[in-house]
Amino acid sequence: MTTLVFVHGWSVTDTSTYGQLPQQLQRHAAAAGVALSFADIWLSEYVSFDDAVTVADLVRGFDHALRDLHLLDASFACITHSTGGPVIREWLRAQRDRPATHSTIRLSHLVMLAPANFGSALAQLGKGLLGRLKSWFDGVEPGQRILDWLELGSAQSLSLNLDYIHGDDPVKRGQFAFVLTGDRPDRTLYDHLNSYTGEDGSDGVVRIAAANLNAHHAVLSPQGNRDGDIDTLALNLSRGPRCAFKLIAGAAHSGDRLGIMAAAAPDTVAAILRCLQVRSADDYETLCDAFDRENAARDVDKVELEPAGPFAPRVHIHDPRSLLIVRLTDEAGEPLTGAGFLLTAGVPASADLLPEGFLLDRQANSKQRTTISLFLDYSLLAGDARVADPRNSRKTLRPAVVSHRPYGASVQPVDLVGLVHHALAQSDRRDDLFAILGPHQTTVLDVVLPRKVREGVFRLTRDLRPEDFRRPVPGAVIT
């Protein structure tokens, strides 16, 4: 086997963060048909708690350190945790785009454990609060520049992920990527001041959908016609390359007890070794299919009864979730500041027809306020069967939920009049926005409104007499 490089996650200060995972992999590798010795294993140490350090700086540092290994076959495999995943993905992009300044060493396998590929809802909380969350950090406060990257909907993370969605399939280059993530938080690490650390649909730090690289890019843009006074937006959908994705049942983001890496649970070790055995596109497709079947089986068994001491256990229904990252702009790329974005359901379309409880969280990006991340319950939007109590199948935890499709969207700008303004807009009634969502997946949705520029913004006149045009007549919209 080629050299195996481990890359840790954010705010790590000690290589003990890798736990027993390197040793466990080495111990079980031979039985899985993977040749792996301790001489093949390298552990990364990088600084992530300095405000001056950016992801681009880490990419340069990683490339430099990699060159110093003097690899005999000029290739390696990599296992990352948390923020380490995006760091190595950014390095791959830099290696592709700037070959003159980056090494030509080939990455064959990228196994990402709980990667924050689309960021984390925790990143917006700020250095002070995050520094005290024992579920993520270990005695130091994080660097602000990396937190900016990790914030949901950041320009940097969206740039990387849209590049992946619209790029070539890495498998065609003989490069295999895998995402393994836990399916629930370690509730002993729950911080009562911050509900994100115990959020269902996450591992306590990263949402399952935000880890998954099976993602979509949807665009709602002008199609040239109107419904009364409302502009109609047509849907265009792009799907990214298929990525092997597996839920590790019972694993959390971090911690020695349930952490997907530090705990080195047998399921984590076995899944990594299955990934490292992939040698061809056919192997990769077979493993993707197997992971999909295993995830589907996990989703069926979705009721968790959390012990609560002398009280009745807390009930968690682990529906698949979807992350929808919405960016509001107009045709000129101007942000639609203050605009209202509303999801609708049914015919005629109404927000009142949306299923109760479908919206779990919303968060605007602090740097780009017109980028909003919506955390949605996919099962409620799709319609779901009755959920029975595992302790008594005749007892209902949640009644059956019917589908409320088709789903749509409407936008209400704040500037409905003026020399330059926008109009009310809605998605085409023939488009069902449910098609852009996937279970445990992220969709980036660009909503683009027509920009109304009126004749009064620029006129020519033959009248040579002085004329005051401080209050111009708007005139018709320029077409």
Coordinates of N, CA and C in Angstrom, one line a residue, residues 55 86 89-90 93 96-97 116-120 146-167 209-210 212-213 215-219 240 323-329 363-374 441-447:
V55 N -7.1 28.8 5.7 CA -7.1 27.5 5.0 C -6.1 27.5 3.9
P86 N -12.0 19.4 4.4 CA -11.9 20.5 3.6 C -10.5 21.0 3.3
R89 N -9.2 18.8 0.5 CA -9.9 19.1 -0.7 C -9.4 20.4 -1.3
E90 N -9.2 21.4 -0.5 CA -8.6 22.7 -1.0 C -7.2 22.5 -1.6
R93 N -7.6 21.1 -5.0 CA -8.0 22.1 -6.0 C -6.7 23.0 -6.3
R96 N -4.5 21.1 -8.7 CA -5.0 21.1 -10.0 C -4.9 22.5 -10.7
D97 N -5.2 23.6 -10.0 CA -5.2 24.9 -10.6 C -3.9 25.6 -10.7
A116 N -16.3 18.6 7.8 CA -17.2 19.8 7.7 C -17.2 20.4 6.3
N117 N -17.6 19.6 5.3 CA -17.5 20.0 3.9 C -18.3 21.2 3.6
F118 N -19.5 21.3 4.2 CA -20.3 22.5 4.0 C -20.3 23.4 5.2
G119 N -19.4 23.1 6.2 CA -19.3 23.9 7.4 C -20.0 23.3 8.5
S120 N -20.2 24.1 9.6 CA -20.8 23.7 10.8 C -21.6 24.9 11.4
I146 N -10.2 30.6 10.1 CA -10.7 29.2 9.8 C -12.2 29.1 10.1
L147 N -12.6 29.8 11.2 CA -14.0 29.8 11.6 C -14.8 30.5 10.5
D148 N -14.3 31.5 9.9 CA -15.0 32.2 8.8 C -15.2 31.2 7.6
W149 N -14.2 30.3 7.3 CA -14.4 29.3 6.3 C -15.5 28.3 6.7
L150 N -15.5 27.9 7.9 CA -16.4 26.9 8.4 C -17.8 27.3 8.6
E151 N -18.1 28.6 8.6 CA -19.4 29.1 8.8 C -20.3 28.7 7.7
L152 N -21.5 28.2 8.0 CA -22.5 27.7 7.0 C -22.7 28.8 5.9
G153 N -22.6 28.5 4.6 CA -22.8 29.4 3.6 C -21.7 30.4 3.3
S154 N -20.5 30.1 3.8 CA -19.3 31.0 3.6 C -19.0 31.0 2.1
A155 N -18.5 32.1 1.6 CA -18.1 32.2 0.2 C -17.0 31.2 -0.1
Q156 N -16.1 31.0 0.8 CA -15.0 30.1 0.6 C -15.4 28.6 0.5
S157 N -16.3 28.2 1.4 CA -16.8 26.8 1.3 C -17.7 26.6 0.1
L158 N -18.5 27.5 -0.2 CA -19.3 27.4 -1.4 C -18.5 27.4 -2.7
S159 N -17.5 28.1 -2.8 CA -16.6 28.1 -3.9 C -16.0 26.7 -4.1
L160 N -15.5 26.1 -3.0 CA -14.9 24.7 -3.1 C -16.0 23.7 -3.5
N161 N -17.2 23.8 -2.9 CA -18.2 22.8 -3.2 C -18.9 22.9 -4.5
L162 N -19.1 24.1 -5.0 CA -19.6 24.3 -6.3 C -18.6 23.9 -7.4
D163 N -17.3 24.1 -7.1 CA -16.3 23.6 -8.0 C -16.4 22.1 -8.1
Y164 N -16.6 21.4 -7.0 CA -16.7 20.0 -7.0 C -18.0 19.5 -7.7
I165 N -19.1 20.2 -7.5 CA -20.4 19.8 -8.1 C -20.3 19.9 -9.6
H166 N -19.7 20.9 -10.1 CA -19.6 21.2 -11.6 C -18.4 20.6 -12.2
G167 N -17.5 20.0 -11.4 CA -16.2 19.5 -11.9 C -16.3 18.1 -12.5
A209 N -25.8 16.1 6.6 CA -26.0 16.6 5.3 C -24.8 17.5 4.9
A210 N -24.2 18.2 5.9 CA -23.1 19.1 5.6 C -21.8 18.3 5.4
N212 N -21.8 15.2 3.9 CA -22.0 14.5 2.6 C -21.6 15.3 1.4
L213 N -20.8 14.7 0.5 CA -20.5 15.4 -0.8 C -21.4 15.0 -1.9
A215 N -24.1 16.2 -3.4 CA -24.7 17.5 -3.3 C -25.3 18.0 -4.6
H216 N -26.1 19.1 -4.6 CA -26.8 19.6 -5.7 C -26.6 21.1 -5.8
H217 N -26.6 21.6 -7.0 CA -26.7 23.1 -7.2 C -27.9 23.4 -8.0
A218 N -28.8 24.2 -7.4 CA -30.1 24.5 -8.1 C -30.1 26.0 -8.3
V219 N -30.6 26.5 -9.5 CA -30.7 27.9 -9.8 C -32.2 28.2 -10.2
G240 N -23.8 16.8 -8.4 CA -22.3 16.6 -8.3 C -22.0 15.1 -8.6
L323 N -30.0 20.0 4.0 CA -29.5 21.3 4.2 C -29.6 22.1 2.9
L324 N -30.4 23.2 3.0 CA -30.6 24.0 1.8 C -29.9 25.4 2.1
I325 N -28.9 25.7 1.3 CA -28.2 27.0 1.4 C -28.7 27.9 0.3
V326 N -29.4 28.9 0.7 CA -30.0 29.8 -0.3 C -29.2 31.1 -0.4
R327 N -28.9 31.5 -1.7 CA -28.3 32.8 -2.0 C -29.2 33.6 -2.8
L328 N -29.5 34.8 -2.3 CA -30.4 35.7 -3.0 C -29.7 36.9 -3.7
T329 N -29.7 36.9 -5.0 CA -29.1 38.0 -5.8 C -30.0 38.4 -6.9
Q363 N -30.1 29.9 9.6 CA -28.9 30.7 10.0 C -28.4 31.5 8.8
A364 N -28.3 32.8 9.0 CA -27.8 33.6 8.0 C -26.3 33.7 8.2
N365 N -25.5 33.7 7.1 CA -24.1 33.9 7.2 C -23.7 35.3 7.7
S366 N -22.8 35.4 8.6 CA -22.5 36.7 9.2 C -21.8 37.6 8.3
K367 N -21.1 37.1 7.2 CA -20.4 37.9 6.3 C -21.2 38.2 5.0
Q368 N -22.0 37.3 4.6 CA -22.9 37.4 3.5 C -24.4 37.2 4.0
R369 N -25.0 38.3 4.4 CA -26.3 38.2 5.1 C -27.4 37.7 4.2
T370 N -27.2 37.7 2.9 CA -28.2 37.2 1.9 C -28.0 35.8 1.6
T371 N -27.1 35.1 2.3 CA -26.9 33.7 2.2 C -27.5 33.0 3.5
I372 N -28.5 32.2 3.3 CA -29.2 31.7 4.4 C -29.2 30.1 4.4
S373 N -28.9 29.5 5.5 CA -28.9 28.0 5.5 C -30.1 27.5 6.3
L374 N -30.9 26.7 5.6 CA -32.2 26.1 6.2 C -31.9 24.7 6.4
Q441 N -28.4 15.2 2.5 CA -27.6 15.9 1.5 C -27.8 17.4 1.5
T442 N -26.9 18.1 0.9 CA -26.9 19.6 0.8 C -27.2 20.0 -0.6
T443 N -28.1 21.1 -0.7 CA -28.3 21.8 -2.0 C -28.0 23.2 -1.8
V444 N -27.2 23.7 -2.8 CA -27.0 25.2 -2.9 C -28.0 25.7 -3.8
L445 N -28.9 26.6 -3.4 CA -29.9 27.2 -4.2 C -29.7 28.7 -4.5
D446 N -29.4 29.0 -5.7 CA -29.2 30.4 -6.1 C -30.6 30.9 -6.7
V447 N -31.1 32.0 -6.0 CA -32.3 32.6 -6.4 C -31.9 33.9 -7.1

